[in-house]
Amino acid sequence: MRIIITKDYDELSKKAAEIIIGIVKNKPTAVLGLATGTTPLGLYGELKADRDKNGTDYSKVRAVNLDEYAGLGADNKNSYAHFMRENLFNGLNIDLKNTYIENGAAADGAAECKRYDALLESLPRDIQLLGIGSNGHIAFNEPGTPFGATTHTVELAASTVKDNSRLFDSIDDVPRKAYTMGLKSIMQSRSILVLATGANKAEAVKNLVNGKITEDVPASVLQLHPDCTLICDSAAAALL
Ligand code: PGA
């Protein structure tokens, strides 16, 4: 695993943007695996600023997202589909038809997971961006998720519901279930970029880099990926 420690979040976001912009410039038809959460917001700001300033072209880029809350349709303001439009896609010249995410409003969850797996098979990713949960989850793959998992429905861990409640009006509004890309599908991306910021991620980062490879820490599977880069700020790197 390549590890880059930055002095702060701003530098982390800039370094991550350099990597994504490099891929898009090199391969205008790149497939980007994207993530939600607060961690990538700085990176997304950098990508939009670069698009404005340098005109980097996303017209042929495809974007595939990791996860979505079950029960929230794409127009719900707390859905991840909405998050991606608001925080990234609306600021790029990406064709929204080339952006993919699980359908939170699907009536049949099992069928939706199958549909998403077939889509992932047809769109091999050049890079998969990841945040990391304070409990070591990646996407919504909570501790105990089998490394062989493909897209599936998850019951969110209590710690995840609490962590994510800051983005909702009340903790009671946070959905208890979600659809998530599985660890097997994440590992199939050609390269992986993990971002971690802040002291509350330090333990998870330690386990990601130096911990035992175990399903108790979903992120630890990334130690087995041949092309994984971790960018973390000094607070998140404090226990390395
Ligand atoms: P965060 O979430 O970026 O909002 O901290 C990361 C995650 O839970 O994967």
Coordinates of C-alpha atoms and ligand atoms in Angstrom, one line a residue:
M1 CA 0.0 0.0 0.0
R2 CA 1.3 3.4 -0.9
I3 CA 0.8 5.9 2.0
I4 CA 0.8 9.6 1.6
I5 CA 0.6 11.7 4.8
T6 CA -0.4 15.3 4.4
K7 CA -0.2 18.2 6.8
D8 CA -3.9 18.9 6.6
Y9 CA -7.2 18.2 4.9
D10 CA -6.6 20.8 2.2
E11 CA -3.4 19.2 1.1
L12 CA -5.1 15.7 1.2
S13 CA -7.9 17.0 -1.1
K14 CA -5.4 18.5 -3.6
K15 CA -3.3 15.3 -3.7
A16 CA -6.4 13.2 -4.3
A17 CA -7.6 15.6 -7.0
E18 CA -4.2 15.3 -8.8
I19 CA -4.6 11.5 -9.0
I20 CA -8.2 11.6 -10.3
I21 CA -7.5 14.4 -12.8
G22 CA -4.4 12.5 -14.0
I23 CA -6.6 9.4 -14.7
V24 CA -9.3 11.4 -16.6
K25 CA -6.7 13.3 -18.7
N26 CA -4.9 10.0 -19.5
K27 CA -8.1 8.2 -20.3
P28 CA -11.1 10.3 -21.3
T29 CA -13.4 7.3 -21.1
A30 CA -12.3 6.4 -17.5
V31 CA -14.7 4.7 -15.1
L32 CA -14.4 6.3 -11.7
G33 CA -15.7 4.6 -8.6
L34 CA -16.9 7.4 -6.4
A35 CA -17.9 7.7 -2.8
T36 CA -20.1 9.9 -0.6
G37 CA -19.5 11.2 3.0
T38 CA -17.8 14.3 4.2
T39 CA -14.2 13.1 3.5
P40 CA -14.3 13.5 -0.3
L41 CA -16.0 16.9 -0.3
G42 CA -12.7 18.8 -0.5
L43 CA -11.6 16.6 -3.4
Y44 CA -14.9 17.2 -5.2
G45 CA -14.4 20.9 -4.7
E46 CA -10.9 20.6 -6.3
L47 CA -12.3 18.7 -9.2
K48 CA -15.0 21.3 -9.9
A49 CA -12.4 24.1 -9.5
D50 CA -10.1 22.4 -12.0
R51 CA -13.0 21.9 -14.4
D52 CA -13.7 25.6 -14.3
K53 CA -10.1 26.7 -14.6
N54 CA -8.6 24.1 -16.9
G55 CA -11.6 22.6 -18.7
T56 CA -10.8 18.9 -17.8
D57 CA -13.3 17.0 -19.9
Y58 CA -15.7 14.5 -18.2
S59 CA -18.1 14.1 -21.2
K60 CA -17.1 10.5 -21.7
V61 CA -16.3 9.6 -18.1
R62 CA -18.5 7.0 -16.4
A63 CA -19.0 7.2 -12.6
V64 CA -20.2 4.4 -10.4
N65 CA -21.1 4.9 -6.8
L66 CA -20.6 2.6 -3.8
D67 CA -23.8 2.7 -1.9
E68 CA -27.3 4.2 -1.3
Y69 CA -29.8 4.2 1.5
A70 CA -32.6 1.8 1.1
G71 CA -35.9 3.6 0.9
L72 CA -34.6 6.9 -0.3
G73 CA -35.3 7.7 -4.0
A74 CA -32.8 9.7 -6.1
D75 CA -34.8 12.9 -5.5
N76 CA -34.7 12.7 -1.7
K77 CA -32.3 15.3 -0.4
N78 CA -30.6 12.8 1.9
S79 CA -30.1 10.2 -0.8
Y80 CA -26.5 9.7 -2.1
A81 CA -27.8 10.2 -5.6
H82 CA -28.8 13.7 -4.6
F83 CA -25.5 14.2 -2.8
M84 CA -23.4 13.3 -5.9
R85 CA -25.4 15.7 -8.1
E86 CA -25.1 18.5 -5.6
N87 CA -21.5 18.1 -4.6
L88 CA -19.9 16.9 -7.8
F89 CA -21.8 16.1 -10.9
N90 CA -23.5 19.5 -11.3
G91 CA -20.1 21.2 -11.4
L92 CA -18.6 18.9 -14.1
N93 CA -19.6 18.3 -17.7
I94 CA -20.4 14.7 -16.9
D95 CA -23.5 13.2 -18.6
L96 CA -25.8 12.2 -15.8
K97 CA -26.8 9.2 -17.9
N98 CA -23.2 8.0 -17.4
T99 CA -23.5 8.1 -13.6
Y100 CA -24.7 5.0 -11.7
I101 CA -25.8 4.2 -8.2
E102 CA -28.1 1.7 -6.6
N103 CA -31.8 2.6 -6.8
G104 CA -32.8 3.3 -3.2
A105 CA -36.4 3.3 -4.1
A106 CA -36.3 -0.2 -5.7
A107 CA -39.2 -2.3 -4.7
D108 CA -37.2 -5.6 -4.9
G109 CA -33.9 -5.2 -3.0
A110 CA -32.5 -8.5 -4.1
A111 CA -33.2 -7.8 -7.7
E112 CA -31.6 -4.4 -7.4
C113 CA -28.4 -5.9 -6.0
K114 CA -28.3 -8.3 -8.9
R115 CA -28.8 -5.5 -11.4
Y116 CA -26.0 -3.5 -9.8
D117 CA -23.6 -6.5 -9.9
A118 CA -24.3 -6.9 -13.6
L119 CA -23.6 -3.2 -14.1
L120 CA -20.3 -3.4 -12.2
E121 CA -19.3 -6.4 -14.4
S122 CA -19.9 -4.3 -17.5
L123 CA -18.0 -1.3 -16.2
P124 CA -14.6 -2.2 -14.9
R125 CA -13.4 0.7 -12.7
D126 CA -10.0 2.4 -13.3
I127 CA -10.0 3.7 -9.7
Q128 CA -12.3 3.3 -6.7
L129 CA -12.4 6.1 -4.2
L130 CA -13.1 5.1 -0.6
G131 CA -13.6 6.8 2.8
I132 CA -13.2 4.7 5.9
G133 CA -15.6 4.5 8.8
S134 CA -14.5 4.9 12.4
N135 CA -15.3 1.2 12.8
G136 CA -13.2 0.2 9.8
H137 CA -16.1 -0.1 7.3
I138 CA -15.7 0.7 3.7
A139 CA -18.8 1.7 1.8
F140 CA -21.5 0.2 4.0
N141 CA -19.6 -3.1 4.4
E142 CA -19.8 -3.2 8.2
P143 CA -17.5 -5.3 10.4
G144 CA -18.2 -9.0 9.9
T145 CA -19.0 -8.6 6.1
P146 CA -17.5 -11.5 4.2
F147 CA -14.6 -10.5 1.9
G148 CA -16.4 -12.4 -0.9
A149 CA -19.5 -10.2 -0.7
T150 CA -21.0 -8.6 -3.9
T151 CA -23.7 -6.0 -3.8
H152 CA -26.0 -6.6 -0.9
T153 CA -28.5 -5.1 1.5
V154 CA -27.0 -4.2 4.9
E155 CA -28.4 -3.4 8.3
L156 CA -26.3 -0.3 9.3
A157 CA -24.2 -0.6 12.5
A158 CA -25.4 1.6 15.4
S159 CA -22.0 3.6 15.2
T160 CA -22.6 4.3 11.4
V161 CA -26.2 5.5 12.1
K162 CA -24.8 7.8 14.7
D163 CA -21.8 9.0 12.6
N164 CA -24.1 9.7 9.6
S165 CA -26.9 11.4 11.6
R166 CA -25.1 14.7 11.4
L167 CA -26.3 14.9 7.8
F168 CA -29.9 14.4 8.7
D169 CA -32.4 16.6 10.6
S170 CA -32.6 13.9 13.3
I171 CA -31.1 10.5 14.1
D172 CA -34.5 9.0 13.7
D173 CA -34.5 10.0 10.0
V174 CA -31.4 8.0 9.2
P175 CA -32.4 4.9 7.3
R176 CA -31.4 1.6 9.0
K177 CA -30.7 -0.2 5.8
A178 CA -28.7 0.4 2.7
Y179 CA -27.5 -1.2 -0.5
T180 CA -23.7 -1.4 -0.9
M181 CA -21.2 -2.6 -3.3
G182 CA -19.5 -5.6 -1.7
L183 CA -15.8 -6.0 -0.8
K184 CA -15.2 -8.4 -3.6
S185 CA -16.5 -5.8 -6.1
I186 CA -14.4 -3.0 -4.5
M187 CA -11.3 -5.2 -4.8
Q188 CA -11.9 -5.7 -8.5
S189 CA -11.2 -2.0 -9.3
R190 CA -7.9 -1.6 -11.1
S191 CA -6.7 0.8 -8.4
I192 CA -8.0 2.1 -5.1
L193 CA -7.7 5.5 -3.4
V194 CA -8.6 5.7 0.3
L195 CA -8.9 9.0 2.0
A196 CA -8.9 9.5 5.8
T197 CA -9.0 12.8 7.8
G198 CA -9.2 13.6 11.5
A199 CA -8.3 12.0 14.8
N200 CA -11.5 9.9 14.9
K201 CA -10.2 7.9 11.9
A202 CA -6.7 7.2 13.5
E203 CA -7.6 3.8 14.9
A204 CA -9.3 2.7 11.7
V205 CA -6.3 3.8 9.7
K206 CA -3.9 1.9 12.0
N207 CA -6.0 -1.2 11.5
L208 CA -6.2 -0.7 7.7
V209 CA -2.4 -0.4 7.4
N210 CA -0.9 -2.5 10.1
G211 CA -3.8 -4.6 11.5
K212 CA -4.5 -8.2 11.0
I213 CA -6.4 -8.9 7.7
T214 CA -9.8 -9.9 9.2
E215 CA -13.4 -9.5 8.3
D216 CA -13.8 -7.7 11.7
V217 CA -12.1 -4.8 10.0
P218 CA -13.5 -4.7 6.4
A219 CA -10.8 -2.1 5.3
S220 CA -8.0 -4.6 6.2
V221 CA -8.8 -6.5 2.9
L222 CA -7.2 -3.5 1.1
Q223 CA -3.8 -4.8 2.2
L224 CA -4.3 -7.5 -0.4
H225 CA -4.9 -5.1 -3.3
P226 CA -1.9 -4.6 -5.7
D227 CA -2.5 -0.9 -6.3
C228 CA -3.9 0.8 -3.3
T229 CA -3.0 4.3 -2.2
L230 CA -4.0 5.8 1.2
I231 CA -3.9 9.6 1.6
C232 CA -4.4 10.7 5.2
D233 CA -3.8 13.9 7.1
S234 CA -1.5 14.0 10.1
A235 CA -4.4 13.6 12.6
A236 CA -5.7 10.4 10.9
A237 CA -2.1 9.1 10.7
A238 CA -1.3 9.7 14.3
L239 CA -1.2 6.0 15.3
L240 CA 0.8 4.8 12.3
Ligands
PGA1 P1 -17.1 10.2 6.2 O1 -17.6 8.7 6.0 O2 -16.3 10.6 5.0 O3 -18.4 11.0 6.3 O4 -16.3 10.3 7.4 C1 -16.6 7.8 5.6 C2 -17.3 6.4 5.6 O5 -18.1 6.2 6.5 O6 -17.0 5.6 4.8

